[in-house]
mmCIF file of C-alpha atoms (C1' of nucleotides) in Angstrom:
data_model
loop_
_atom_site.group_PDB
_atom_site.id
_atom_site.type_symbol
_atom_site.label_atom_id
_atom_site.label_comp_id
_atom_site.label_asym_id
_atom_site.label_seq_id
_atom_site.Cartn_x
_atom_site.Cartn_y
_atom_site.Cartn_z
ATOM 1 C CA UNK A 1 -13.729 6.198 -13.336
ATOM 2 C CA UNK A 2 -13.083 5.893 -16.460
ATOM 3 C CA UNK A 3 -12.701 2.811 -18.602
ATOM 4 C CA UNK A 4 -9.634 1.467 -20.661
ATOM 5 C CA UNK A 5 -10.313 3.298 -24.101
ATOM 6 C CA UNK A 6 -10.674 6.521 -22.390
ATOM 7 C CA UNK A 7 -8.257 6.141 -20.067
ATOM 8 C CA UNK A 8 -6.086 5.736 -23.056
ATOM 9 C CA UNK A 9 -7.683 8.739 -25.112
ATOM 10 C CA UNK A 10 -7.263 10.812 -22.467
ATOM 11 C CA UNK A 11 -3.478 10.335 -22.266
ATOM 12 C CA UNK A 12 -3.795 10.451 -26.101
ATOM 13 C CA UNK A 13 -4.723 13.769 -26.174
ATOM 14 C CA UNK A 14 -2.904 15.606 -23.554
ATOM 15 C CA UNK A 15 0.392 13.729 -25.771
ATOM 16 C CA UNK A 16 -0.604 15.649 -28.987
ATOM 17 C CA UNK A 17 -1.448 18.908 -26.469
ATOM 18 C CA UNK A 18 2.103 18.634 -25.639
ATOM 19 C CA UNK A 19 3.294 18.364 -28.975
ATOM 20 C CA UNK A 20 4.808 14.459 -28.325
ATOM 21 C CA UNK A 21 4.762 11.719 -30.576
ATOM 22 C CA UNK A 22 2.418 8.699 -30.448
ATOM 23 C CA UNK A 23 4.541 5.631 -31.332
ATOM 24 C CA UNK A 24 3.733 2.188 -31.620
ATOM 25 C CA UNK A 25 5.447 1.453 -28.648
ATOM 26 C CA UNK A 26 3.865 4.286 -26.434
ATOM 27 C CA UNK A 27 0.674 3.232 -27.434
ATOM 28 C CA UNK A 28 1.438 -0.528 -25.912
ATOM 29 C CA UNK A 29 2.791 0.927 -22.775
ATOM 30 C CA UNK A 30 -0.024 3.284 -22.587
ATOM 31 C CA UNK A 31 -2.661 0.242 -23.110
ATOM 32 C CA UNK A 32 -0.530 -2.425 -20.695
ATOM 33 C CA UNK A 33 -0.585 0.602 -18.019
ATOM 34 C CA UNK A 34 -4.458 0.940 -18.175
ATOM 35 C CA UNK A 35 -5.393 -2.713 -18.495
ATOM 36 C CA UNK A 36 -3.200 -3.397 -15.804
ATOM 37 C CA UNK A 37 -5.294 -2.170 -12.036
ATOM 38 C CA UNK A 38 -2.300 -3.358 -9.814
ATOM 39 C CA UNK A 39 -0.318 -0.549 -9.678
ATOM 40 C CA UNK A 40 2.458 -2.960 -12.524
ATOM 41 C CA UNK A 41 6.203 -1.972 -11.817
ATOM 42 C CA UNK A 42 8.288 -1.195 -14.846
ATOM 43 C CA UNK A 43 9.257 -4.786 -15.761
ATOM 44 C CA UNK A 44 5.683 -6.326 -16.001
ATOM 45 C CA UNK A 45 4.688 -3.193 -18.146
ATOM 46 C CA UNK A 46 7.878 -4.250 -20.048
ATOM 47 C CA UNK A 47 6.951 -7.845 -20.429
ATOM 48 C CA UNK A 48 2.910 -7.375 -20.876
ATOM 49 C CA UNK A 49 4.023 -4.765 -24.313
ATOM 50 C CA UNK A 50 6.861 -7.446 -25.516
ATOM 51 C CA UNK A 51 4.221 -10.162 -25.343
ATOM 52 C CA UNK A 52 2.707 -8.400 -28.539
ATOM 53 C CA UNK A 53 5.513 -5.672 -29.710
ATOM 54 C CA UNK A 54 8.493 -8.486 -29.174
ATOM 55 C CA UNK A 55 11.318 -5.593 -30.379
ATOM 56 C CA UNK A 56 10.100 -2.992 -27.704
ATOM 57 C CA UNK A 57 12.861 -2.195 -25.207
ATOM 58 C CA UNK A 58 13.134 -1.928 -21.102
ATOM 59 C CA UNK A 59 14.974 1.501 -22.033
ATOM 60 C CA UNK A 60 11.966 2.914 -23.793
ATOM 61 C CA UNK A 61 9.129 2.004 -21.085
ATOM 62 C CA UNK A 62 11.619 3.824 -18.366
ATOM 63 C CA UNK A 63 11.717 6.792 -21.222
ATOM 64 C CA UNK A 64 8.032 6.719 -21.883
ATOM 65 C CA UNK A 65 6.729 6.377 -18.031
ATOM 66 C CA UNK A 66 9.108 8.870 -17.258
ATOM 67 C CA UNK A 67 7.375 11.306 -19.821
ATOM 68 C CA UNK A 68 3.653 9.852 -18.556
ATOM 69 C CA UNK A 69 4.939 11.305 -15.136
ATOM 70 C CA UNK A 70 5.858 14.711 -16.275
ATOM 71 C CA UNK A 71 2.326 15.597 -17.859
ATOM 72 C CA UNK A 72 0.860 14.221 -14.843
ATOM 73 C CA UNK A 73 -0.610 10.925 -16.271
ATOM 74 C CA UNK A 74 1.225 8.306 -14.213
ATOM 75 C CA UNK A 75 1.449 8.055 -10.489
ATOM 76 C CA UNK A 76 5.115 6.752 -9.786
ATOM 77 C CA UNK A 77 4.999 4.662 -6.456
ATOM 78 C CA UNK A 78 8.750 4.814 -5.348
ATOM 79 C CA UNK A 79 10.637 1.868 -2.691
ATOM 80 C CA UNK A 80 14.065 1.468 -2.780
ATOM 81 C CA UNK A 81 13.931 -1.893 -2.343
ATOM 82 C CA UNK A 82 11.443 -3.260 -4.325
ATOM 83 C CA UNK A 83 11.057 -1.790 -7.926
ATOM 84 C CA UNK A 84 8.920 1.354 -8.251
ATOM 85 C CA UNK A 85 5.292 0.690 -9.345
ATOM 86 C CA UNK A 86 2.990 2.518 -11.472
ATOM 87 C CA UNK A 87 -0.081 4.032 -11.783
ATOM 88 C CA UNK A 88 -2.010 5.113 -14.592
ATOM 89 C CA UNK A 89 -5.522 4.560 -13.656
ATOM 90 C CA UNK A 90 -5.263 7.315 -11.247
ATOM 91 C CA UNK A 91 -2.603 9.855 -11.339
ATOM 92 C CA UNK A 92 -3.582 12.484 -8.313
ATOM 93 C CA UNK A 93 -2.434 11.538 -5.180
ATOM 94 C CA UNK A 94 -3.906 8.868 -3.447
ATOM 95 C CA UNK A 95 -3.573 6.803 -0.696
ATOM 96 C CA UNK A 96 -2.612 3.154 -1.136
ATOM 97 C CA UNK A 97 -2.709 -0.198 0.537
ATOM 98 C CA UNK A 98 0.140 -2.405 1.022
ATOM 99 C CA UNK A 99 0.024 -6.159 1.495
ATOM 100 C CA UNK A 100 3.622 -6.640 3.030
ATOM 101 C CA UNK A 101 3.433 -10.771 2.718
ATOM 102 C CA UNK A 102 1.406 -10.558 -1.032
ATOM 103 C CA UNK A 103 3.019 -7.071 -2.262
ATOM 104 C CA UNK A 104 -0.652 -6.221 -3.760
ATOM 105 C CA UNK A 105 -1.341 -2.745 -3.814
ATOM 106 C CA UNK A 106 -4.987 -1.526 -3.754
ATOM 107 C CA UNK A 107 -6.459 1.668 -3.711
ATOM 108 C CA UNK A 108 -8.491 2.073 -0.169
ATOM 109 C CA UNK A 109 -11.147 5.081 0.210
ATOM 110 C CA UNK A 110 -10.433 7.698 2.295
ATOM 111 C CA UNK A 111 -12.130 10.801 2.613
ATOM 112 C CA UNK A 112 -10.646 13.057 5.713
ATOM 113 C CA UNK A 113 -7.503 13.630 4.153
ATOM 114 C CA UNK A 114 -7.893 17.096 2.193
ATOM 115 C CA UNK A 115 -9.182 18.308 5.876
ATOM 116 C CA UNK A 116 -5.545 17.439 7.142
ATOM 117 C CA UNK A 117 -3.604 19.005 4.486
ATOM 118 C CA UNK A 118 -5.339 22.271 5.081
ATOM 119 C CA UNK A 119 -5.041 21.875 8.422
ATOM 120 C CA UNK A 120 -0.883 21.166 7.899
ATOM 121 C CA UNK A 121 -0.550 23.695 5.427
ATOM 122 C CA UNK A 122 -1.979 27.229 7.327
ATOM 123 C CA UNK A 123 0.262 25.830 10.740
ATOM 124 C CA UNK A 124 3.463 25.474 9.200
ATOM 125 C CA UNK A 125 3.373 27.787 6.219
ATOM 126 C CA UNK A 126 4.874 25.259 3.404
ATOM 127 C CA UNK A 127 2.901 25.132 0.600
ATOM 128 C CA UNK A 128 1.531 21.309 -0.182
ATOM 129 C CA UNK A 129 1.857 20.466 -3.312
ATOM 130 C CA UNK A 130 1.573 16.469 -3.236
ATOM 131 C CA UNK A 131 1.317 14.081 -0.413
ATOM 132 C CA UNK A 132 2.418 9.985 -0.263
ATOM 133 C CA UNK A 133 0.050 7.752 2.362
ATOM 134 C CA UNK A 134 0.877 4.678 2.531
ATOM 135 C CA UNK A 135 -0.479 2.021 4.455
ATOM 136 C CA UNK A 136 1.093 -1.138 5.600
ATOM 137 C CA UNK A 137 -0.519 -3.961 6.218
ATOM 138 C CA UNK A 138 -1.574 -8.059 5.712
ATOM 139 C CA UNK A 139 -4.870 -8.100 3.604
ATOM 140 C CA UNK A 140 -7.307 -11.001 4.461
ATOM 141 C CA UNK A 141 -6.391 -13.645 1.875
ATOM 142 C CA UNK A 142 -2.435 -13.575 3.006
ATOM 143 C CA UNK A 143 -4.187 -13.695 6.979
ATOM 144 C CA UNK A 144 -5.746 -17.162 6.000
ATOM 145 C CA UNK A 145 -2.869 -18.417 4.899
ATOM 146 C CA UNK A 146 -0.948 -18.379 7.487
ATOM 147 C CA UNK B 1 11.101 14.505 23.948
ATOM 148 C CA UNK B 2 14.098 12.186 25.218
ATOM 149 C CA UNK B 3 17.331 14.212 24.745
ATOM 150 C CA UNK B 4 20.510 12.449 23.304
ATOM 151 C CA UNK B 5 22.268 11.167 25.781
ATOM 152 C CA UNK B 6 19.100 9.098 26.687
ATOM 153 C CA UNK B 7 18.327 8.231 23.496
ATOM 154 C CA UNK B 8 21.549 6.105 22.891
ATOM 155 C CA UNK B 9 20.896 4.949 26.802
ATOM 156 C CA UNK B 10 18.322 3.435 25.748
ATOM 157 C CA UNK B 11 19.126 2.019 22.282
ATOM 158 C CA UNK B 12 22.194 0.429 23.970
ATOM 159 C CA UNK B 13 19.843 -1.028 26.550
ATOM 160 C CA UNK B 14 17.862 -2.806 24.238
ATOM 161 C CA UNK B 15 21.244 -3.648 22.364
ATOM 162 C CA UNK B 16 22.311 -5.558 25.274
ATOM 163 C CA UNK B 17 18.891 -7.788 26.130
ATOM 164 C CA UNK B 18 18.989 -9.035 22.408
ATOM 165 C CA UNK B 19 22.330 -10.074 22.931
ATOM 166 C CA UNK B 20 23.773 -7.825 20.235
ATOM 167 C CA UNK B 21 27.366 -6.507 20.271
ATOM 168 C CA UNK B 22 27.936 -2.913 21.497
ATOM 169 C CA UNK B 23 31.182 -2.056 19.388
ATOM 170 C CA UNK B 24 33.192 1.712 19.556
ATOM 171 C CA UNK B 25 31.522 1.826 15.535
ATOM 172 C CA UNK B 26 27.907 1.072 17.024
ATOM 173 C CA UNK B 27 28.515 3.579 19.383
ATOM 174 C CA UNK B 28 29.826 5.961 16.975
ATOM 175 C CA UNK B 29 27.157 5.562 14.476
ATOM 176 C CA UNK B 30 24.487 6.024 17.299
ATOM 177 C CA UNK B 31 25.520 9.047 18.910
ATOM 178 C CA UNK B 32 26.070 10.555 15.321
ATOM 179 C CA UNK B 33 22.300 9.382 14.509
ATOM 180 C CA UNK B 34 20.850 10.814 17.672
ATOM 181 C CA UNK B 35 22.635 14.240 17.737
ATOM 182 C CA UNK B 36 21.177 15.027 13.785
ATOM 183 C CA UNK B 37 17.580 15.538 13.954
ATOM 184 C CA UNK B 38 17.802 16.165 9.864
ATOM 185 C CA UNK B 39 16.855 12.386 9.264
ATOM 186 C CA UNK B 40 20.238 11.910 7.609
ATOM 187 C CA UNK B 41 21.117 9.405 4.848
ATOM 188 C CA UNK B 42 23.824 6.914 5.094
ATOM 189 C CA UNK B 43 26.671 8.986 3.567
ATOM 190 C CA UNK B 44 25.838 11.671 6.356
ATOM 191 C CA UNK B 45 25.871 9.798 9.157
ATOM 192 C CA UNK B 46 29.256 8.003 7.544
ATOM 193 C CA UNK B 47 30.963 11.377 7.232
ATOM 194 C CA UNK B 48 29.959 12.485 11.062
ATOM 195 C CA UNK B 49 31.042 9.270 11.819
ATOM 196 C CA UNK B 50 34.198 9.267 10.183
ATOM 197 C CA UNK B 51 35.387 12.412 11.879
ATOM 198 C CA UNK B 52 36.132 10.990 14.871
ATOM 199 C CA UNK B 53 36.603 7.079 14.033
ATOM 200 C CA UNK B 54 38.398 7.508 10.447
ATOM 201 C CA UNK B 55 38.489 3.474 9.930
ATOM 202 C CA UNK B 56 34.885 3.130 9.651
ATOM 203 C CA UNK B 57 33.667 1.746 6.745
ATOM 204 C CA UNK B 58 30.183 2.626 5.305
ATOM 205 C CA UNK B 59 29.312 -0.976 4.879
ATOM 206 C CA UNK B 60 28.933 -0.810 9.012
ATOM 207 C CA UNK B 61 27.119 2.181 8.720
ATOM 208 C CA UNK B 62 24.453 0.151 6.498
ATOM 209 C CA UNK B 63 24.983 -3.380 8.493
ATOM 210 C CA UNK B 64 24.140 -1.014 11.939
ATOM 211 C CA UNK B 65 20.989 0.970 10.336
ATOM 212 C CA UNK B 66 19.512 -2.619 8.874
ATOM 213 C CA UNK B 67 20.262 -3.222 12.903
ATOM 214 C CA UNK B 68 18.630 -0.734 14.259
ATOM 215 C CA UNK B 69 15.622 -0.933 12.108
ATOM 216 C CA UNK B 70 15.346 -4.790 12.822
ATOM 217 C CA UNK B 71 15.195 -4.221 16.762
ATOM 218 C CA UNK B 72 12.703 -0.916 16.108
ATOM 219 C CA UNK B 73 14.774 1.785 17.162
ATOM 220 C CA UNK B 74 15.633 3.567 13.981
ATOM 221 C CA UNK B 75 12.915 4.599 11.034
ATOM 222 C CA UNK B 76 13.714 4.217 7.434
ATOM 223 C CA UNK B 77 12.688 6.379 5.115
ATOM 224 C CA UNK B 78 13.310 4.861 1.202
ATOM 225 C CA UNK B 79 13.545 6.900 -1.475
ATOM 226 C CA UNK B 80 14.225 5.571 -4.872
ATOM 227 C CA UNK B 81 15.670 8.639 -6.550
ATOM 228 C CA UNK B 82 17.443 10.410 -3.359
ATOM 229 C CA UNK B 83 19.360 8.205 -1.331
ATOM 230 C CA UNK B 84 17.336 6.844 2.164
ATOM 231 C CA UNK B 85 16.943 8.698 4.901
ATOM 232 C CA UNK B 86 17.430 7.405 8.785
ATOM 233 C CA UNK B 87 15.362 8.842 11.593
ATOM 234 C CA UNK B 88 16.878 7.874 15.088
ATOM 235 C CA UNK B 89 15.060 9.949 17.670
ATOM 236 C CA UNK B 90 11.355 9.181 16.652
ATOM 237 C CA UNK B 91 11.416 5.767 15.253
ATOM 238 C CA UNK B 92 7.350 4.586 15.075
ATOM 239 C CA UNK B 93 5.888 5.516 11.880
ATOM 240 C CA UNK B 94 5.118 9.330 12.056
ATOM 241 C CA UNK B 95 4.008 11.750 9.247
ATOM 242 C CA UNK B 96 6.930 13.435 7.906
ATOM 243 C CA UNK B 97 6.663 17.380 5.959
ATOM 244 C CA UNK B 98 9.328 17.253 2.564
ATOM 245 C CA UNK B 99 10.541 20.243 1.032
ATOM 246 C CA UNK B 100 10.724 19.624 -2.640
ATOM 247 C CA UNK B 101 13.237 22.076 -3.192
ATOM 248 C CA UNK B 102 15.480 21.967 -0.185
ATOM 249 C CA UNK B 103 14.853 18.050 0.626
ATOM 250 C CA UNK B 104 14.657 19.175 3.887
ATOM 251 C CA UNK B 105 12.832 17.020 5.905
ATOM 252 C CA UNK B 106 11.215 17.920 9.304
ATOM 253 C CA UNK B 107 8.295 15.723 11.715
ATOM 254 C CA UNK B 108 5.172 18.365 11.565
ATOM 255 C CA UNK B 109 2.029 17.285 14.687
ATOM 256 C CA UNK B 110 -0.786 15.553 13.343
ATOM 257 C CA UNK B 111 -3.093 14.244 14.859
ATOM 258 C CA UNK B 112 -6.728 12.656 13.283
ATOM 259 C CA UNK B 113 -4.359 9.505 11.829
ATOM 260 C CA UNK B 114 -4.969 7.286 14.411
ATOM 261 C CA UNK B 115 -8.418 7.591 14.072
ATOM 262 C CA UNK B 116 -8.308 7.300 9.642
ATOM 263 C CA UNK B 117 -6.083 4.168 10.228
ATOM 264 C CA UNK B 118 -8.843 2.305 12.395
ATOM 265 C CA UNK B 119 -11.573 3.250 10.282
ATOM 266 C CA UNK B 120 -9.548 1.671 7.013
ATOM 267 C CA UNK B 121 -8.758 -1.256 9.036
ATOM 268 C CA UNK B 122 -12.591 -2.027 9.741
ATOM 269 C CA UNK B 123 -13.736 -1.421 5.468
ATOM 270 C CA UNK B 124 -11.217 -3.245 4.110
ATOM 271 C CA UNK B 125 -10.547 -6.024 6.688
ATOM 272 C CA UNK B 126 -6.871 -5.354 6.529
ATOM 273 C CA UNK B 127 -4.352 -6.098 9.644
ATOM 274 C CA UNK B 128 -2.849 -2.376 9.724
ATOM 275 C CA UNK B 129 0.674 -2.278 11.036
ATOM 276 C CA UNK B 130 2.562 0.438 9.841
ATOM 277 C CA UNK B 131 1.858 3.494 7.188
ATOM 278 C CA UNK B 132 4.118 5.972 5.802
ATOM 279 C CA UNK B 133 2.606 9.556 5.447
ATOM 280 C CA UNK B 134 4.582 12.023 3.556
ATOM 281 C CA UNK B 135 3.434 15.045 2.627
ATOM 282 C CA UNK B 136 5.229 17.074 -0.409
ATOM 283 C CA UNK B 137 5.994 21.169 -0.438
ATOM 284 C CA UNK B 138 7.684 23.767 -0.601
ATOM 285 C CA UNK B 139 9.440 25.379 2.856
ATOM 286 C CA UNK B 140 8.403 29.120 3.762
ATOM 287 C CA UNK B 141 12.256 30.063 3.559
ATOM 288 C CA UNK B 142 12.806 28.548 0.143
ATOM 289 C CA UNK B 143 9.601 29.878 -1.112
ATOM 290 C CA UNK B 144 10.554 33.419 -0.104
ATOM 291 C CA UNK B 145 13.474 32.492 -2.556
ATOM 292 C CA UNK B 146 11.937 32.493 -5.296
ATOM 293 C "C1'" DC C 1 12.661 16.623 -44.028
ATOM 294 C "C1'" DT C 2 13.812 17.568 -39.176
ATOM 295 C "C1'" DT C 3 13.224 16.438 -34.706
ATOM 296 C "C1'" DC C 4 11.711 12.846 -31.542
ATOM 297 C "C1'" DC C 5 12.330 8.317 -30.804
ATOM 298 C "C1'" DT C 6 13.870 3.749 -30.385
ATOM 299 C "C1'" DG C 7 16.954 0.030 -28.770
ATOM 300 C "C1'" DC C 8 21.397 -1.388 -27.635
ATOM 301 C "C1'" DA C 9 24.691 -1.742 -24.109
ATOM 302 C "C1'" DA C 10 27.608 0.595 -21.067
ATOM 303 C "C1'" DA C 11 26.959 3.199 -17.261
ATOM 304 C "C1'" DC C 12 25.156 4.439 -12.433
ATOM 305 C "C1'" DA C 13 24.803 4.615 -7.579
ATOM 306 C "C1'" DA C 14 22.805 3.174 -3.370
ATOM 307 C "C1'" DT C 15 22.925 -0.325 -0.955
ATOM 308 C "C1'" DT C 16 24.325 -5.544 0.090
ATOM 309 C "C1'" DT C 17 27.324 -9.328 0.616
ATOM 310 C "C1'" DG C 18 31.145 -12.754 0.892
ATOM 311 C "C1'" DC C 19 35.061 -13.073 3.071
ATOM 312 C "C1'" DA C 20 39.028 -13.216 6.107
ATOM 313 C "C1'" DG C 21 40.977 -10.985 10.563
ATOM 314 C "C1'" DA C 22 39.570 -8.579 14.664
ATOM 315 C "C1'" DC C 23 37.646 -7.722 19.583
ATOM 316 C "C1'" DA C 24 33.182 -7.723 22.191
ATOM 317 C "C1'" DG C 25 31.668 -10.572 25.840
ATOM 318 C "C1'" DC D 1 37.599 -18.649 23.424
ATOM 319 C "C1'" DT D 2 33.529 -17.971 20.163
ATOM 320 C "C1'" DG D 3 30.492 -15.999 17.587
ATOM 321 C "C1'" DT D 4 29.807 -11.662 16.148
ATOM 322 C "C1'" DC D 5 31.710 -7.583 13.724
ATOM 323 C "C1'" DT D 6 34.012 -4.969 11.074
ATOM 324 C "C1'" DG D 7 36.617 -3.149 6.404
ATOM 325 C "C1'" DC D 8 37.637 -3.801 2.587
ATOM 326 C "C1'" DA D 9 36.291 -4.622 -1.860
ATOM 327 C "C1'" DA D 10 33.500 -6.593 -5.536
ATOM 328 C "C1'" DA D 11 28.335 -7.896 -6.426
ATOM 329 C "C1'" DT D 12 23.923 -6.594 -7.056
ATOM 330 C "C1'" DT D 13 19.852 -4.231 -9.153
ATOM 331 C "C1'" DG D 14 16.458 -1.026 -10.503
ATOM 332 C "C1'" DT D 15 17.042 2.457 -13.117
ATOM 333 C "C1'" DT D 16 19.621 6.008 -16.662
ATOM 334 C "C1'" DT D 17 22.401 7.698 -20.410
ATOM 335 C "C1'" DG D 18 24.838 8.399 -24.981
ATOM 336 C "C1'" DC D 19 24.449 7.171 -29.754
ATOM 337 C "C1'" DA D 20 23.567 5.846 -33.952
ATOM 338 C "C1'" DG D 21 19.702 4.944 -36.819
ATOM 339 C "C1'" DG D 22 14.855 5.043 -37.423
ATOM 340 C "C1'" DA D 23 10.441 7.034 -37.976
ATOM 341 C "C1'" DA D 24 6.588 10.630 -36.662
ATOM 342 C "C1'" DG D 25 4.758 14.603 -38.047
#
DNA sequence: CTTCCTGCAAACAATTTGCAGACAG
DNA sequence: CTGTCTGCAAATTGTTTGCAGGAAG
């Protein structure tokens, strides 16, 4: 896995390549994203950024996240009830394990998904672009508290 | 697969069991749901219901859908951009195949998911309650139009 | 310099809620 | 009868947008 700084660096490289500007706000947002492995929401990223860059606005956070999505460097996990969560560390599609009690989201190891995808494509004739696989459950910590 | 009327009947049975009331509005919503296999949104259900029951309100549709979710007879597919979609025919968790062009959603056949779930549970210590598996792609019809 | 970015506030849209009257059981 | 359900309208909330000024390159 890439460490924080190399992750930020590779995103910066991609921004330059694409002709997008590197502003202090964007840097702070990227730093906050790469330091938080917990799939934060826009509000959490905003809070972290504002701590050291108080003039930042939530709109800028959203706009920056939108740009990152577009260039494929951030994965957005949509929820219609809860707020959306963002993953800046592993931008490719991968399974998530969501605790329904504490709402923590972790990235489990899981093979055999590629195989499943190929089979689906050949059986249905669809061109598969991406996927979303979320498991909902109760994490060991929350179960203990019951 | 159950046909429409037996599907509605089994939901009605569940409603009675749970002491919930059967109103004309609820009947119309259930009928609209069971007749539409295309994972409609609340607005589409509302339109269908209003066609033969013009006084119905969208709030009632949402409230009824919430009840159906609670008793486990309707599966809600959440989206934060697009509106949520509802599946009244196959209320248990199952994979979906979503065309990113026409936004149609179909239910593909797919085994080997139970196996995957068990493995995940034993490896992480989580109690798995449910899951969500969405594949995003382009359906054969849309690909042809490109 | 020029264009893109920021930050504020207002706009949005799907969904939810409060409440008074209606009606299922 | 009684408690639940309906329907209206207003509220909610995360996210998006318009626009004037600011700054990256």
